């Protein structure tokens, strides 16, 4: 508590630049209660220096009652745009942004209360550097009493491999460091999504939003990856506070079903931005794999055009706290009804195939990140002789003769030579390595894991 008080006092003492750029506030809504919508607008107008609010653009996302928006349009500075059909928050926000005349955009949900001095600290950060995308601390408005309750300023946004947004406490060291000056901005890997300030030109340059995302969800993930990977940064500014009504369920219909739409939007973000790391998402949310996500060519093209960094960079530099899971790549290696099987052989033994029995045991193999095909501590090893080569189980080491690649077409190719695991001589010699030919049935394998 003492720290919170100290933060408030330090924030009060701050002096902001006199030449801050005015902003267009964009609020999209679908069937929002009039009272909360009004509370949002009134707080923007009352708690911001007048010259910094160019306009408030309300985008009515085809609410049942057009009058709700029209009534509010009577208020000074408020403009209302109404969609002809339900577009969802992404396309609605872009419509608002396109109509905006100020240099800086401020997005808010339709059930907020801006607190005193909320705007200047945000605008200053963006005015100093237009590649910063900044958020206030989001306080809580109780959904039962509508009371305003302060939240902790020691949080940042993150996620697990299910890609659902969550708040995370800063580490002890970070919090200790912040004691020196609790007003400094907090870099955040992810933004909650609804409340942020961004330079309008920068928003456009970065590709606005993915217009093929529907209704709700996933767009905050997408814009967060995009901002970081394409050279910008995301910050939470402790001296700026805005309350938000956190609700237990969506107070509106969800065309397409909430689970499906959320998975579709999330998949679009994962497919465009996460490179191979998307597999961890699919491992965490297997059902997502069955949800069609449409065409993403234009977003991939955007990523290429902006020369954005790989997801690996994001993980290492922006979100090192997110642990990359060990590959859960244990399974069977199948050829038709047969499975690669140790046949009980041990070190220096050959391997063969046996009818798949799906009880693991001698048929359980791990394909490691390095490309080893591993059973317990033994690895399939290419052993060369004058006459040719054979495949044996040997203790795993770091040698190249234990590296294999599961290639397109189902071949298991040795990484350094053009030979592939083959069953043509399996009766006599067990599995051998023969010249690769992806057309051969004896070289066609399927790696079947729990997740596939
Ligand atoms: O079809 C729709 N059309 C809309 O215009 C659906 C929604 N909306 C409007 C809606 O009226 C509201 O103003 O879009 C806004 C956001 O919808 P909410 O309030 O139902 O979303 P939320 O607060 O539950 O969810 C958070 O995550 C969303 C992911 O898509 C958005 O990014 C929200 O803006 C975001 N809210 C916040 O960041 C506030 C802090 C919450 C947290 C954590
Ligand atoms: Mn909301």
Short mmCIF file of C-alpha atoms and ligand atoms in Angstrom, two decimals:
data_model
loop_
_atom_site.label_atom_id
_atom_site.label_comp_id
_atom_site.label_asym_id
_atom_site.label_seq_id
_atom_site.Cartn_x
_atom_site.Cartn_y
_atom_site.Cartn_z
CA UNK A 1 0.00 0.00 0.00
CA UNK A 2 2.81 2.35 0.92
CA UNK A 3 4.23 1.78 -2.50
CA UNK A 4 0.92 2.49 -4.23
CA UNK A 5 0.68 5.80 -2.37
CA UNK A 6 4.22 6.69 -3.30
CA UNK A 7 3.37 5.93 -6.93
CA UNK A 8 0.33 8.20 -6.86
CA UNK A 9 2.36 11.04 -5.33
CA UNK A 10 5.15 10.67 -7.83
CA UNK A 11 2.67 10.61 -10.69
CA UNK A 12 0.96 13.79 -9.44
CA UNK A 13 4.28 15.60 -9.50
CA UNK A 14 5.02 14.73 -13.10
CA UNK A 15 5.10 17.51 -15.63
CA UNK A 16 4.32 16.58 -19.18
CA UNK A 17 5.37 18.22 -22.40
CA UNK A 18 3.28 21.17 -23.48
CA UNK A 19 3.21 20.18 -27.15
CA UNK A 20 1.50 16.81 -26.84
CA UNK A 21 -0.39 15.75 -29.97
CA UNK A 22 -4.20 15.58 -29.73
CA UNK A 23 -5.86 12.20 -30.15
CA UNK A 24 -8.94 10.62 -31.69
CA UNK A 25 -10.58 8.28 -29.18
CA UNK A 26 -12.13 5.23 -30.81
CA UNK A 27 -14.75 3.21 -29.01
CA UNK A 28 -16.49 0.32 -30.70
CA UNK A 29 -19.56 -1.26 -29.17
CA UNK A 30 -22.17 -3.88 -29.77
CA UNK A 31 -25.26 -3.74 -27.55
CA UNK A 32 -23.44 -1.93 -24.78
CA UNK A 33 -25.54 -0.62 -21.89
CA UNK A 34 -26.21 3.10 -22.31
CA UNK A 35 -25.04 3.87 -18.80
CA UNK A 36 -21.57 2.38 -19.21
CA UNK A 37 -21.14 3.85 -22.67
CA UNK A 38 -22.03 7.26 -21.28
CA UNK A 39 -19.68 6.80 -18.33
CA UNK A 40 -16.85 6.08 -20.75
CA UNK A 41 -17.47 9.17 -22.86
CA UNK A 42 -18.05 11.52 -19.98
CA UNK A 43 -14.86 10.39 -18.28
CA UNK A 44 -12.87 10.96 -21.47
CA UNK A 45 -14.22 14.48 -21.78
CA UNK A 46 -13.96 15.40 -18.10
CA UNK A 47 -10.61 13.88 -17.31
CA UNK A 48 -8.59 14.96 -20.34
CA UNK A 49 -7.22 18.39 -21.21
CA UNK A 50 -9.71 19.69 -23.73
CA UNK A 51 -7.22 20.45 -26.46
CA UNK A 52 -5.91 16.88 -26.44
CA UNK A 53 -9.22 15.31 -27.43
CA UNK A 54 -9.78 15.94 -31.10
CA UNK A 55 -12.88 13.75 -31.29
CA UNK A 56 -14.51 10.64 -29.92
CA UNK A 57 -15.47 8.20 -32.63
CA UNK A 58 -18.11 5.70 -31.63
CA UNK A 59 -18.38 2.75 -33.93
CA UNK A 60 -21.76 1.14 -33.42
CA UNK A 61 -21.20 -2.45 -34.49
CA UNK A 62 -24.78 -2.98 -35.66
CA UNK A 63 -26.35 -2.84 -32.19
CA UNK A 64 -30.04 -3.67 -31.92
CA UNK A 65 -30.91 -0.06 -31.08
CA UNK A 66 -29.35 2.56 -33.37
CA UNK A 67 -30.74 5.29 -31.07
CA UNK A 68 -28.15 4.39 -28.41
CA UNK A 69 -25.39 5.80 -30.57
CA UNK A 70 -27.42 8.59 -32.11
CA UNK A 71 -28.31 10.02 -28.71
CA UNK A 72 -24.63 10.21 -27.81
CA UNK A 73 -23.77 11.93 -31.07
CA UNK A 74 -25.43 15.02 -29.61
CA UNK A 75 -22.50 15.40 -27.24
CA UNK A 76 -19.79 17.80 -28.32
CA UNK A 77 -16.89 16.08 -30.16
CA UNK A 78 -18.71 12.75 -30.43
CA UNK A 79 -19.15 11.22 -33.89
CA UNK A 80 -21.02 8.00 -34.52
CA UNK A 81 -20.41 5.56 -37.33
CA UNK A 82 -22.77 2.63 -37.61
CA UNK A 83 -21.97 -0.65 -39.34
CA UNK A 84 -24.48 -2.03 -41.83
CA UNK A 85 -23.92 -5.47 -40.38
CA UNK A 86 -22.13 -7.00 -37.44
CA UNK A 87 -18.41 -6.80 -38.15
CA UNK A 88 -16.80 -7.69 -34.83
CA UNK A 89 -14.43 -5.48 -32.90
CA UNK A 90 -11.47 -5.76 -35.28
CA UNK A 91 -13.10 -4.47 -38.43
CA UNK A 92 -15.04 -1.94 -36.35
CA UNK A 93 -11.86 -0.52 -34.83
CA UNK A 94 -10.23 -0.26 -38.23
CA UNK A 95 -13.28 1.59 -39.51
CA UNK A 96 -12.96 4.02 -36.63
CA UNK A 97 -9.23 4.42 -37.18
CA UNK A 98 -9.72 5.12 -40.88
CA UNK A 99 -12.18 7.88 -40.04
CA UNK A 100 -9.97 9.46 -37.39
CA UNK A 101 -8.44 12.87 -38.08
CA UNK A 102 -5.93 13.11 -35.25
CA UNK A 103 -2.33 12.01 -35.49
CA UNK A 104 -2.67 9.62 -32.55
CA UNK A 105 -5.31 6.95 -31.96
CA UNK A 106 -6.64 5.98 -28.55
CA UNK A 107 -8.69 2.79 -28.36
CA UNK A 108 -11.03 2.15 -25.45
CA UNK A 109 -13.63 -0.49 -24.63
CA UNK A 110 -17.18 0.78 -24.31
CA UNK A 111 -17.36 0.28 -20.53
CA UNK A 112 -14.45 2.22 -19.07
CA UNK A 113 -13.78 5.11 -16.77
CA UNK A 114 -10.69 7.15 -17.47
CA UNK A 115 -9.04 8.34 -14.30
CA UNK A 116 -7.42 11.72 -13.59
CA UNK A 117 -4.38 12.50 -15.73
CA UNK A 118 -4.79 9.29 -17.67
CA UNK A 119 -4.04 10.71 -21.10
CA UNK A 120 -0.89 12.85 -20.89
CA UNK A 121 1.48 10.08 -19.80
CA UNK A 122 0.32 7.91 -22.69
CA UNK A 123 0.56 10.63 -25.30
CA UNK A 124 3.99 11.67 -24.14
CA UNK A 125 5.48 8.21 -24.62
CA UNK A 126 4.10 7.99 -28.13
CA UNK A 127 5.10 11.56 -28.99
CA UNK A 128 8.68 10.75 -27.98
CA UNK A 129 8.82 7.60 -30.07
CA UNK A 130 6.08 6.66 -32.48
CA UNK A 131 7.00 2.97 -32.43
CA UNK A 132 5.80 2.70 -28.84
CA UNK A 133 2.35 1.27 -28.32
CA UNK A 134 1.24 2.12 -24.81
CA UNK A 135 -1.44 1.07 -22.34
CA UNK A 136 -2.72 2.43 -19.04
CA UNK A 137 -2.84 0.30 -15.92
CA UNK A 138 -6.28 -1.26 -16.13
CA UNK A 139 -8.23 -0.84 -12.90
CA UNK A 140 -11.34 -2.81 -12.10
CA UNK A 141 -14.90 -1.57 -12.23
CA UNK A 142 -16.96 -4.06 -10.27
CA UNK A 143 -19.59 -5.63 -12.48
CA UNK A 144 -21.94 -5.91 -9.50
CA UNK A 145 -21.65 -2.47 -7.93
CA UNK A 146 -19.85 -0.48 -10.67
CA UNK A 147 -17.44 0.67 -8.00
CA UNK A 148 -13.96 1.72 -9.13
CA UNK A 149 -11.24 -0.47 -7.59
CA UNK A 150 -7.52 0.14 -8.05
CA UNK A 151 -5.46 -2.71 -9.48
CA UNK A 152 -1.81 -3.53 -8.95
CA UNK A 153 0.68 -1.66 -11.10
CA UNK A 154 3.19 -4.52 -10.81
CA UNK A 155 1.68 -6.56 -13.60
CA UNK A 156 2.36 -7.18 -17.22
CA UNK A 157 0.51 -9.15 -19.87
CA UNK A 158 1.56 -12.62 -20.91
CA UNK A 159 0.18 -15.98 -21.96
CA UNK A 160 0.76 -19.71 -21.81
CA UNK A 161 0.99 -21.97 -24.82
CA UNK A 162 -2.81 -22.04 -24.96
CA UNK A 163 -2.37 -18.42 -26.11
CA UNK A 164 -4.93 -17.06 -23.68
CA UNK A 165 -4.03 -13.64 -22.27
CA UNK A 166 -3.17 -13.49 -18.57
CA UNK A 167 -1.71 -11.02 -16.10
CA UNK A 168 1.65 -11.84 -14.58
CA UNK A 169 3.45 -10.36 -11.60
CA UNK A 170 6.78 -8.77 -12.27
CA UNK A 171 9.61 -10.74 -10.70
CA UNK A 172 10.91 -9.84 -7.26
CA UNK A 173 14.05 -8.34 -8.79
CA UNK A 174 12.06 -6.23 -11.18
CA UNK A 175 9.85 -5.00 -8.38
CA UNK A 176 12.85 -4.15 -6.24
CA UNK A 177 14.33 -2.25 -9.17
CA UNK A 178 11.09 -0.34 -9.64
CA UNK A 179 11.21 1.00 -6.09
CA UNK A 180 13.72 3.54 -7.36
CA UNK A 181 11.17 5.01 -9.72
CA UNK A 182 7.81 3.26 -9.82
CA UNK A 183 6.59 5.60 -12.57
CA UNK A 184 8.81 4.15 -15.31
CA UNK A 185 7.09 2.26 -18.09
CA UNK A 186 6.79 -1.52 -17.98
CA UNK A 187 7.50 -3.44 -21.15
CA UNK A 188 4.87 -6.06 -21.72
CA UNK A 189 5.00 -9.08 -24.04
CA UNK A 190 1.23 -8.89 -24.60
CA UNK A 191 -1.45 -6.26 -24.27
CA UNK A 192 -4.91 -6.94 -22.91
CA UNK A 193 -6.14 -5.52 -26.18
CA UNK A 194 -8.84 -2.98 -25.57
CA UNK A 195 -7.12 0.09 -24.15
CA UNK A 196 -4.09 1.49 -25.92
CA UNK A 197 -2.60 4.47 -27.68
CA UNK A 198 -0.79 4.24 -30.99
CA UNK A 199 0.42 6.70 -33.59
CA UNK A 200 -2.03 6.58 -36.50
CA UNK A 201 0.62 6.41 -39.24
CA UNK A 202 2.45 3.70 -37.32
CA UNK A 203 -0.80 1.73 -36.92
CA UNK A 204 -1.24 1.90 -40.68
CA UNK A 205 2.34 1.09 -41.50
CA UNK A 206 2.19 -1.97 -39.25
CA UNK A 207 -0.86 -3.32 -41.06
CA UNK A 208 -3.69 -2.09 -38.77
CA UNK A 209 -5.34 -5.38 -37.81
CA UNK A 210 -6.01 -8.72 -39.46
CA UNK A 211 -9.34 -7.91 -41.12
CA UNK A 212 -10.30 -11.57 -41.37
CA UNK A 213 -10.66 -11.89 -37.59
CA UNK A 214 -14.27 -12.00 -36.45
CA UNK A 215 -16.27 -10.85 -33.41
CA UNK A 216 -13.79 -11.00 -30.51
CA UNK A 217 -10.48 -12.50 -29.44
CA UNK A 218 -6.99 -13.13 -30.77
CA UNK A 219 -6.42 -9.65 -32.17
CA UNK A 220 -4.47 -8.60 -29.05
CA UNK A 221 -2.17 -11.58 -29.50
CA UNK A 222 -1.68 -10.74 -33.14
CA UNK A 223 -0.96 -7.06 -32.68
CA UNK A 224 1.39 -7.82 -29.78
CA UNK A 225 3.50 -10.28 -31.78
CA UNK A 226 3.43 -7.91 -34.73
CA UNK A 227 4.50 -4.80 -32.82
CA UNK A 228 7.42 -6.56 -31.14
CA UNK A 229 8.55 -8.66 -34.07
CA UNK A 230 8.35 -5.75 -36.51
CA UNK A 231 10.47 -3.33 -34.50
CA UNK A 232 8.12 -1.60 -32.07
CA UNK A 233 7.46 -2.04 -28.36
CA UNK A 234 4.53 -2.42 -25.98
CA UNK A 235 4.42 -0.65 -22.64
CA UNK A 236 2.22 -0.21 -19.62
CA UNK A 237 2.44 3.28 -18.14
CA UNK A 238 1.91 3.20 -14.37
CA UNK A 239 0.85 6.85 -14.10
CA UNK A 240 -2.05 6.31 -16.47
CA UNK A 241 -5.08 4.54 -15.12
CA UNK A 242 -8.34 3.54 -16.71
CA UNK A 243 -11.05 1.41 -15.11
CA UNK A 244 -12.77 -1.35 -17.08
CA UNK A 245 -15.84 -3.45 -16.32
CA UNK A 246 -14.60 -7.05 -16.31
CA UNK A 247 -17.48 -9.30 -17.19
CA UNK A 248 -17.97 -13.00 -16.67
CA UNK A 249 -19.48 -13.62 -20.06
CA UNK A 250 -20.06 -11.81 -23.31
CA UNK A 251 -23.20 -9.70 -23.09
CA UNK A 252 -23.76 -10.23 -26.81
CA UNK A 253 -24.30 -13.01 -29.32
CA UNK A 254 -21.30 -14.67 -30.89
CA UNK A 255 -21.98 -15.57 -34.51
CA UNK A 256 -20.02 -18.75 -35.22
CA UNK A 257 -19.79 -19.79 -31.55
CA UNK A 258 -17.30 -18.26 -29.13
CA UNK A 259 -14.94 -21.26 -29.01
CA UNK A 260 -14.70 -21.57 -32.78
CA UNK A 261 -14.22 -17.88 -33.43
CA UNK A 262 -11.59 -17.55 -30.73
CA UNK A 263 -9.71 -20.57 -32.08
CA UNK A 264 -9.94 -19.28 -35.63
CA UNK A 265 -8.57 -15.85 -34.72
CA UNK A 266 -5.87 -17.34 -32.52
CA UNK A 267 -4.83 -19.75 -35.27
CA UNK A 268 -4.50 -16.86 -37.70
CA UNK A 269 -2.14 -15.13 -35.27
CA UNK A 270 -0.19 -18.34 -34.59
CA UNK A 271 0.11 -19.34 -38.24
CA UNK A 272 1.41 -15.94 -39.32
CA UNK A 273 3.72 -15.05 -36.42
CA UNK A 274 4.85 -18.09 -34.46
CA UNK A 275 6.87 -20.08 -37.00
CA UNK A 276 7.47 -23.66 -35.77
CA UNK A 277 6.58 -22.67 -32.22
CA UNK A 278 2.93 -22.88 -33.21
CA UNK A 279 3.20 -26.64 -32.61
CA UNK A 280 3.22 -25.98 -28.87
CA UNK A 281 -0.08 -24.18 -29.21
CA UNK A 282 -1.57 -27.10 -31.09
CA UNK A 283 -0.18 -29.49 -28.49
CA UNK A 284 -1.83 -27.42 -25.74
CA UNK A 285 -5.11 -26.95 -27.62
CA UNK A 286 -5.43 -30.01 -29.91
CA UNK A 287 -8.99 -29.15 -30.94
CA UNK A 288 -7.79 -25.94 -32.60
CA UNK A 289 -6.24 -27.99 -35.39
CA UNK A 290 -9.70 -28.78 -36.72
CA UNK A 291 -10.88 -25.17 -36.95
CA UNK A 292 -10.49 -23.66 -40.44
CA UNK A 293 -8.67 -20.33 -40.34
CA UNK A 294 -9.01 -19.11 -43.93
CA UNK A 295 -6.36 -17.52 -46.11
CA UNK A 296 -3.43 -15.71 -44.49
CA UNK A 297 -1.40 -14.80 -47.58
CA UNK A 298 -1.81 -11.05 -47.13
CA UNK A 299 -0.59 -11.19 -43.52
CA UNK A 300 2.42 -13.34 -44.41
CA UNK A 301 3.18 -10.88 -47.18
CA UNK A 302 2.96 -8.05 -44.63
CA UNK A 303 5.39 -9.85 -42.34
CA UNK A 304 7.86 -10.28 -45.19
CA UNK A 305 7.47 -6.72 -46.40
CA UNK A 306 8.13 -5.27 -42.94
CA UNK A 307 11.13 -7.60 -42.43
CA UNK A 308 9.77 -8.73 -39.08
CA UNK A 309 11.88 -10.85 -36.78
CA UNK A 310 11.31 -14.55 -36.13
CA UNK A 311 9.25 -15.75 -33.18
CA UNK A 312 12.40 -17.21 -31.68
CA UNK A 313 13.71 -13.66 -31.30
CA UNK A 314 10.49 -12.62 -29.55
CA UNK A 315 10.75 -15.52 -27.12
CA UNK A 316 14.39 -14.86 -26.33
CA UNK A 317 14.24 -11.07 -26.08
CA UNK A 318 10.70 -10.10 -25.16
CA UNK A 319 9.28 -13.06 -23.29
CA UNK A 320 12.10 -15.20 -21.88
CA UNK A 321 9.79 -16.08 -18.96
CA UNK A 322 7.74 -18.32 -21.23
CA UNK A 323 9.34 -21.75 -21.06
CA UNK A 324 9.50 -23.70 -24.30
CA UNK A 325 8.21 -27.18 -23.57
CA UNK A 326 10.35 -30.22 -24.28
CA UNK A 327 9.09 -31.72 -27.50
CA UNK A 328 6.44 -34.27 -26.62
CA UNK A 329 7.37 -36.31 -29.60
CA UNK A 330 7.11 -39.84 -28.40
CA UNK A 331 5.22 -42.20 -30.62
CA UNK A 332 5.34 -45.05 -33.06
CA UNK A 333 6.93 -45.09 -36.49
CA UNK A 334 4.54 -46.90 -38.74
CA UNK A 335 4.52 -48.50 -42.15
CA UNK A 336 0.99 -49.61 -42.86
CA UNK A 337 -0.02 -51.97 -40.05
CA UNK A 338 3.63 -52.51 -39.08
CA UNK A 339 5.64 -50.52 -36.56
CA UNK A 340 9.36 -49.98 -36.16
CA UNK A 341 10.26 -52.41 -33.36
CA UNK A 342 13.45 -53.21 -31.44
CA UNK A 343 12.33 -56.87 -31.46
CA UNK A 344 13.92 -57.01 -28.04
CA UNK A 345 17.40 -56.52 -29.51
CA UNK A 346 19.85 -54.47 -27.50
CA UNK A 347 23.00 -52.51 -28.12
CA UNK A 348 24.56 -53.16 -31.54
CA UNK A 349 21.42 -55.01 -32.55
CA UNK A 350 19.35 -54.39 -35.64
CA UNK A 351 15.75 -53.20 -35.63
CA UNK A 352 12.80 -54.60 -37.53
CA UNK A 353 9.09 -54.17 -37.86
CA UNK A 354 6.26 -55.92 -36.12
CA UNK A 355 2.51 -55.55 -36.29
CA UNK A 356 1.55 -52.37 -34.36
CA UNK A 357 0.21 -53.27 -30.93
CA UNK A 358 -0.19 -49.73 -29.57
CA UNK A 359 1.10 -50.63 -26.12
CA UNK A 360 4.39 -48.79 -26.50
CA UNK A 361 7.21 -51.02 -25.29
CA UNK A 362 9.57 -52.03 -28.08
CA UNK A 363 7.62 -49.87 -30.52
CA UNK A 364 8.04 -46.60 -28.63
CA UNK A 365 10.40 -44.10 -30.27
CA UNK A 366 11.29 -40.50 -29.68
CA UNK A 367 12.39 -38.24 -32.50
CA UNK A 368 14.47 -35.58 -30.80
CA UNK A 369 15.06 -32.01 -31.90
CA UNK A 370 18.52 -33.02 -33.05
CA UNK A 371 17.01 -35.69 -35.28
CA UNK A 372 17.85 -38.75 -33.21
CA UNK A 373 15.48 -41.72 -33.43
CA UNK A 374 15.65 -42.87 -29.89
CA UNK A 375 14.50 -45.85 -27.81
CA UNK A 376 15.49 -45.37 -24.18
CA UNK A 377 19.20 -44.52 -24.40
CA UNK A 378 19.75 -46.20 -27.77
CA UNK A 379 19.69 -44.39 -31.09
CA UNK A 380 19.31 -45.64 -34.64
CA UNK A 381 22.81 -45.37 -36.02
CA UNK A 382 24.02 -45.57 -39.59
CA UNK A 383 27.05 -47.82 -39.56
CA UNK A 384 29.14 -47.86 -42.72
CA UNK A 385 31.12 -50.80 -44.03
CA UNK A 386 33.13 -51.24 -47.19
CA UNK A 387 30.16 -53.02 -48.79
CA UNK A 388 27.49 -50.56 -47.76
CA UNK A 389 25.80 -49.56 -44.58
CA UNK A 390 23.53 -51.02 -41.96
CA UNK A 391 21.41 -49.57 -39.24
CA UNK A 392 22.08 -50.49 -35.64
CA UNK A 393 21.03 -49.42 -32.19
CA UNK A 394 23.89 -47.75 -30.40
CA UNK A 395 24.15 -45.62 -27.29
CA UNK A 396 23.09 -42.09 -28.20
CA UNK A 397 25.95 -39.68 -28.63
CA UNK A 398 26.18 -36.43 -30.54
CA UNK A 399 27.43 -37.96 -33.76
CA UNK A 400 26.12 -37.25 -37.20
CA UNK A 401 25.52 -40.91 -37.94
CA UNK A 402 22.58 -40.74 -35.52
CA UNK A 403 20.79 -37.88 -37.23
CA UNK A 404 17.73 -38.49 -39.37
CA UNK A 405 15.12 -36.28 -40.92
CA UNK A 406 11.48 -37.08 -41.40
CA UNK A 407 10.97 -35.57 -44.81
CA UNK A 408 7.94 -34.68 -46.84
CA UNK A 409 6.76 -37.85 -48.57
CA UNK A 410 7.29 -39.87 -45.39
CA UNK A 411 10.92 -40.81 -45.88
CA UNK A 412 13.31 -41.02 -42.94
CA UNK A 413 16.50 -39.74 -44.48
CA UNK A 414 19.93 -39.75 -42.97
CA UNK A 415 20.82 -36.09 -42.53
CA UNK A 416 24.24 -36.22 -44.19
CA UNK A 417 23.80 -38.88 -46.90
CA UNK A 418 21.13 -39.78 -49.37
CA UNK A 419 20.02 -43.02 -47.72
CA UNK A 420 16.69 -43.73 -46.10
CA UNK A 421 15.30 -46.27 -43.65
CA UNK A 422 13.94 -49.12 -45.75
CA UNK A 423 12.14 -52.43 -45.07
CA UNK A 424 12.93 -54.23 -48.34
CA UNK A 425 15.42 -56.64 -46.68
CA UNK A 426 13.71 -56.65 -43.30
CA UNK A 427 13.27 -60.44 -43.18
CA UNK A 428 17.01 -61.11 -43.66
CA UNK A 429 18.78 -58.07 -42.24
CA UNK A 430 16.24 -56.00 -40.36
CA UNK A 431 15.83 -52.34 -41.32
CA UNK A 432 18.54 -51.12 -43.68
CA UNK A 433 19.43 -47.77 -45.19
CA UNK A 434 18.99 -47.64 -48.96
CA UNK A 435 19.16 -44.92 -51.58
CA UNK A 436 16.27 -42.54 -50.93
CA UNK A 437 13.28 -42.77 -53.21
CA UNK A 438 10.16 -41.22 -51.84
CA UNK A 439 8.03 -43.28 -54.22
CA UNK A 440 8.83 -46.57 -52.49
CA UNK A 441 6.38 -48.22 -50.12
CA UNK A 442 9.30 -49.75 -48.23
CA UNK A 443 10.55 -46.25 -47.40
CA UNK A 444 7.22 -44.71 -46.46
CA UNK A 445 6.83 -44.02 -42.71
CA UNK A 446 4.41 -42.24 -40.51
CA UNK A 447 5.40 -40.92 -37.09
CA UNK A 448 2.29 -41.19 -34.95
CA UNK A 449 2.40 -39.24 -31.68
CA UNK A 450 -0.26 -38.66 -29.07
CA UNK A 451 -0.83 -35.22 -30.54
CA UNK A 452 -1.09 -36.19 -34.20
O1 LIG B 1 -18.76 -8.06 -32.12
C1 LIG B 1 -18.33 -7.25 -31.32
N1 LIG B 1 -18.26 -5.94 -31.65
C2 LIG B 1 -17.78 -4.98 -30.80
O2 LIG B 1 -17.74 -3.80 -31.15
C3 LIG B 1 -17.85 -7.64 -30.04
C4 LIG B 1 -17.37 -6.67 -29.16
N2 LIG B 1 -17.37 -5.36 -29.53
C5 LIG B 1 -16.88 -4.32 -28.62
C6 LIG B 1 -17.45 -4.39 -27.22
O3 LIG B 1 -18.68 -3.70 -27.14
C7 LIG B 1 -16.33 -3.75 -26.40
O4 LIG B 1 -16.41 -2.35 -26.42
O5 LIG B 1 -15.48 -4.56 -28.46
C8 LIG B 1 -15.08 -4.18 -27.15
C9 LIG B 1 -14.36 -5.35 -26.49
O6 LIG B 1 -15.26 -6.38 -26.17
P1 LIG B 1 -15.41 -6.93 -24.68
O7 LIG B 1 -15.50 -5.80 -23.73
O8 LIG B 1 -16.54 -7.89 -24.67
O9 LIG B 1 -14.04 -7.68 -24.51
P2 LIG B 1 -13.23 -8.00 -23.12
O10 LIG B 1 -13.10 -6.79 -22.33
O11 LIG B 1 -13.85 -9.18 -22.52
O12 LIG B 1 -11.85 -8.49 -23.74
C10 LIG B 1 -10.52 -8.04 -23.96
O13 LIG B 1 -10.02 -8.86 -25.04
C11 LIG B 1 -10.64 -8.62 -26.27
C12 LIG B 1 -10.05 -9.62 -27.23
O14 LIG B 1 -10.67 -9.55 -28.44
C13 LIG B 1 -10.48 -7.20 -26.73
O15 LIG B 1 -9.15 -6.91 -27.03
C14 LIG B 1 -10.99 -6.29 -25.64
O16 LIG B 1 -10.81 -4.97 -26.04
C15 LIG B 1 -10.26 -6.60 -24.35
N3 LIG B 1 -10.58 -5.74 -23.24
C16 LIG B 1 -9.56 -5.13 -22.57
O17 LIG B 1 -8.40 -5.14 -22.92
C17 LIG B 1 -9.91 -4.45 -21.30
C18 LIG B 1 -9.16 -5.08 -20.17
C19 LIG B 1 -9.56 -6.52 -20.04
C20 LIG B 1 -8.50 -7.38 -19.70
C21 LIG B 1 -7.63 -8.20 -19.40
MN1 LIG B 2 -14.30 -5.04 -22.21
#
